[in-house]
Short mmCIF file of C-alpha atoms and ligand atoms in Angstrom, two decimals:
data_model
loop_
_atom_site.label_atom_id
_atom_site.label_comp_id
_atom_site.label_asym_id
_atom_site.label_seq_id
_atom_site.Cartn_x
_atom_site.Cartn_y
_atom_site.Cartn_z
CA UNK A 21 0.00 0.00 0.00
CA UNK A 22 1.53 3.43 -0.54
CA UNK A 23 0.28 7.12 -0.76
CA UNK A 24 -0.12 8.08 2.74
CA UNK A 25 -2.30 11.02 2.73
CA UNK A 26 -1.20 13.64 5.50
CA UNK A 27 -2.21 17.05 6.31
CA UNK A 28 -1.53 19.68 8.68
CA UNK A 29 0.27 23.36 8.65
CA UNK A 30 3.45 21.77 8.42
CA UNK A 31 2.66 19.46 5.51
CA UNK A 32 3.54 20.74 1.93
CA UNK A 33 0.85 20.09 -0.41
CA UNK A 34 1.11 17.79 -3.49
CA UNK A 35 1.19 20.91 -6.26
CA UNK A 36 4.14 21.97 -4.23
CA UNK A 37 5.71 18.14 -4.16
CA UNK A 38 5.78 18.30 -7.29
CA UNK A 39 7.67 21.53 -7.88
CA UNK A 40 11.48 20.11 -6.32
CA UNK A 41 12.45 20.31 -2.46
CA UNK A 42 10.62 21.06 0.01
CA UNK A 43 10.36 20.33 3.66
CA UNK A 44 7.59 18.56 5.48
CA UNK A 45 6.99 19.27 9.48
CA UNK A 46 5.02 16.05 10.39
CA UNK A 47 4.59 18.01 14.03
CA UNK A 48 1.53 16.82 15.82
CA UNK A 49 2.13 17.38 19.65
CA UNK A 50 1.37 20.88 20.80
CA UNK A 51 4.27 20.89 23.17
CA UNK A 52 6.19 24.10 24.14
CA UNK A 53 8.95 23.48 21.28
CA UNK A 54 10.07 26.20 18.28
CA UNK A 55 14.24 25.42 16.92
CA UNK A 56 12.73 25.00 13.66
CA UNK A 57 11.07 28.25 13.71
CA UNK A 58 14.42 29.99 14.89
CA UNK A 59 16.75 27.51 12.54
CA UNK A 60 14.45 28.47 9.19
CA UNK A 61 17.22 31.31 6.91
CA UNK A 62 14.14 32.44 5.21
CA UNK A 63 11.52 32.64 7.21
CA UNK A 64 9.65 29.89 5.96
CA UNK A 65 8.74 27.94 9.46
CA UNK A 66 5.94 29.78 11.82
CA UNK A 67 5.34 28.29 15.16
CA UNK A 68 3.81 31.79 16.16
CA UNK A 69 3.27 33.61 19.35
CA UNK A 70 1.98 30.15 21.54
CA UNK A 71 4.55 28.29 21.87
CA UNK A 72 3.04 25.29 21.94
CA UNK A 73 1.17 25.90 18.73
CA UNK A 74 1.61 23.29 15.48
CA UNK A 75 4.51 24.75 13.13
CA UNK A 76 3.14 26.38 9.92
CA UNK A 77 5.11 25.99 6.49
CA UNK A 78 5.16 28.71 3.99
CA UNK A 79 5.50 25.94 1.20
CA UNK A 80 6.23 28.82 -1.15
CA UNK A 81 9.25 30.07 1.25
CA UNK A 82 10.70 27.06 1.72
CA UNK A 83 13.09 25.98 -0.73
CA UNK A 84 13.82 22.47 1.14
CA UNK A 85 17.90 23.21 1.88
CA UNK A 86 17.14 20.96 4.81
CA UNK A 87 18.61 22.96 7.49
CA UNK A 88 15.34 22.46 9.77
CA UNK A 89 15.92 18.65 9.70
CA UNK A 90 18.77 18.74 12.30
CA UNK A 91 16.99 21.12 14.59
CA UNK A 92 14.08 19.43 15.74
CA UNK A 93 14.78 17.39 18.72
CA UNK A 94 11.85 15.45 18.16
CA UNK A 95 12.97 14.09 14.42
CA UNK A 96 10.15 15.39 12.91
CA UNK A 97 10.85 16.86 9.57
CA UNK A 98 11.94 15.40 6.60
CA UNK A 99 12.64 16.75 3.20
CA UNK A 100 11.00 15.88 -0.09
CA UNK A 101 11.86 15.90 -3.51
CA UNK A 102 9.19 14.91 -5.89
CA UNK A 103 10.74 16.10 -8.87
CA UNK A 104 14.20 14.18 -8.94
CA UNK A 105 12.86 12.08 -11.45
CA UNK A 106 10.43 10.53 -13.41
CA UNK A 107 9.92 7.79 -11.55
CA UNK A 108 11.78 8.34 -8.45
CA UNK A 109 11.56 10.77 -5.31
CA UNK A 110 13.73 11.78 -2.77
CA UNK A 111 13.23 11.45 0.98
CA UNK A 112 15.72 12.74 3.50
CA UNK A 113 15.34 12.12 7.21
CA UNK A 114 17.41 12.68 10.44
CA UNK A 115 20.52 10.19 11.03
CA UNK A 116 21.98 10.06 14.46
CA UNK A 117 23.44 6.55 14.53
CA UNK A 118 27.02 5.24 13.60
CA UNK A 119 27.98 3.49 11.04
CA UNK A 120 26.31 6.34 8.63
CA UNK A 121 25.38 4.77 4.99
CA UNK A 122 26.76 5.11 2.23
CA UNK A 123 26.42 6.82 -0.82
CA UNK A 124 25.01 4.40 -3.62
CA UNK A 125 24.47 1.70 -0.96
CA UNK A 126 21.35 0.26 -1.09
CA UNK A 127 19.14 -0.25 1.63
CA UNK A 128 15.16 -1.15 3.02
CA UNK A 129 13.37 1.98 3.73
CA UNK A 130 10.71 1.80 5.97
CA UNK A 131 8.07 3.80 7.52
CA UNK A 132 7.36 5.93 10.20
CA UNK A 133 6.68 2.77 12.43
CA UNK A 134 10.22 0.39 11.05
CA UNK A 135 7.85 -0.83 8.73
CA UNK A 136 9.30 -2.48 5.48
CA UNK A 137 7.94 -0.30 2.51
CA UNK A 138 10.57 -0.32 -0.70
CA UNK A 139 13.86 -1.20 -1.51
CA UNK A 140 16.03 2.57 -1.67
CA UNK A 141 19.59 4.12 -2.87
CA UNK A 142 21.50 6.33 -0.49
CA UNK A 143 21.90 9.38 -2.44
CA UNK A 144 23.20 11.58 -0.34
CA UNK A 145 24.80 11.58 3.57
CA UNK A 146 25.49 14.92 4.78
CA UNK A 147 27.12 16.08 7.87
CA UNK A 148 28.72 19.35 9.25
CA UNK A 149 29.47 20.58 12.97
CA UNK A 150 27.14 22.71 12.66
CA UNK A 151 24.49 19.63 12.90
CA UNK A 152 25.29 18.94 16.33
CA UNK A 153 26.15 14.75 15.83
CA UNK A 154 23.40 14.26 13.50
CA UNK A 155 23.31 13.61 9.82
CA UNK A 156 20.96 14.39 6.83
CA UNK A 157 20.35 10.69 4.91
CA UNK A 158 18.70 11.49 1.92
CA UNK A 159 17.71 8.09 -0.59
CA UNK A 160 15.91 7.72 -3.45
CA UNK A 161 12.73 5.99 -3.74
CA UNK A 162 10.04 4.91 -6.27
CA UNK A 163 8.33 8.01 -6.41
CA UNK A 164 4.67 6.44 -5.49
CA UNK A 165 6.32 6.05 -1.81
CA UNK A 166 7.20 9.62 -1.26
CA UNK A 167 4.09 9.94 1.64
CA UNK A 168 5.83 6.67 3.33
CA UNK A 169 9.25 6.04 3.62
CA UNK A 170 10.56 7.72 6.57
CA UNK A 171 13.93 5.66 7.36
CA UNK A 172 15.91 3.23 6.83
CA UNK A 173 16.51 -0.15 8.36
CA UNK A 174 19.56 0.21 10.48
CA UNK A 175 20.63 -3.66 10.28
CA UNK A 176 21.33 -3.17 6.71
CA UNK A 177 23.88 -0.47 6.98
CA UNK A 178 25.85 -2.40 9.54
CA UNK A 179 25.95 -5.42 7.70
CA UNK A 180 27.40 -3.47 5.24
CA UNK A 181 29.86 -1.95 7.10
CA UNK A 182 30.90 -5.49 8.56
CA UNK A 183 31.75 -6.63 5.26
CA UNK A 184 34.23 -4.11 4.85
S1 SF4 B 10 14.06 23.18 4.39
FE1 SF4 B 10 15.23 25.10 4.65
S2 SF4 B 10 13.91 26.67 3.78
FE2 SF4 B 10 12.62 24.88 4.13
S3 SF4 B 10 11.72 25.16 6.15
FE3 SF4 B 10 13.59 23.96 6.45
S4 SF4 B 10 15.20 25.47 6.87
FE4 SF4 B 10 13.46 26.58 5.98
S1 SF4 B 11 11.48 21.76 16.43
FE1 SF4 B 11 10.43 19.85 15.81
S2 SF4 B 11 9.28 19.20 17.64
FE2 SF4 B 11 9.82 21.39 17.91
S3 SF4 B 11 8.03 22.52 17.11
FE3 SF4 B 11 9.55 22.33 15.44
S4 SF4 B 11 8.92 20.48 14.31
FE4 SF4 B 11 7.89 20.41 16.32
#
């Protein structure tokens, strides 16, 4: 099954998928909580003057450089990319384990839950001091999963990594 359908102020609507990167805030707990707001460079992130209000994503803002990924202690944003290809997507999610994948590896992605959803490609593994010990995974993904892959499964990267 695929196509999870999600909405909320922090969820980027399909016509905007579509368009390249973008991020989506799958934020659901109204709990007194705002890096993301603070982390945004362009103002694209609202979490407004409650503090524990939803964040709110100016989809037309946001040009999905990922930066807000990293900042939310909670692991809730990811970025999308709808229009990498034809037929695939890229997701990019929040990394904080060791050994990181890599690049071209490829892996099971799962969802939000560890659930098995498609077999993925690491595309891209970024890291920088500035990201405070965790990592931006980004793999690519048959493009109908875009709504549901959310991770990775972590057993395959270290087998990987033993076989080096
Ligand atoms: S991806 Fe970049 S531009 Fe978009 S909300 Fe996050 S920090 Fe802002
Ligand atoms: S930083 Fe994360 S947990 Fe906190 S309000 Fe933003 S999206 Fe929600």
């Amino acid at each position: 099954m695929s196509g999870m359908q999600l909405s909320g102020p922090g969820i980027p609507t399909q016509e905007r998928r579509i368009k390249g990167p973008v991020a989506c805030i799958e934020c659901f707990q109204q709990i007194p909580c705002n890096p993301c707001e603070e982390a945004c460079p362009r103002g694209a992130i609202t979490v407004g003057g409650e503090i524990t209000g939803l964040p709110h994503l100016d989809e037309d803002k946001c040009n999905g450089c990922g930066i807000c990924i990293t900042r939310c202690p909670g692991l809730a944003i990811f970025g999308l990319d709808e229009a990498y290809s034809s037929s695939t997507s890229l997701v990019s999610f929040p990394y904080e384990y060791v050994p990181l994948p890599e690049e071209g590896q490829k892996v099971r992605c799962t969802d939000r839950m560890g659930k098995f959803v498609t077999e993925g490609v690491i595309h891209k593994v970024r890291t920088s001091k500035a990201f405070d010990h965790t990592a931006i995974v980004t793999v690519e993904i048959p493009r109908e999963y875009v709504m549901d892959v959310r991770f990775i499964d972590r057993q395959g990267v270290k087998d990987n990594g033993q076989r080096e």
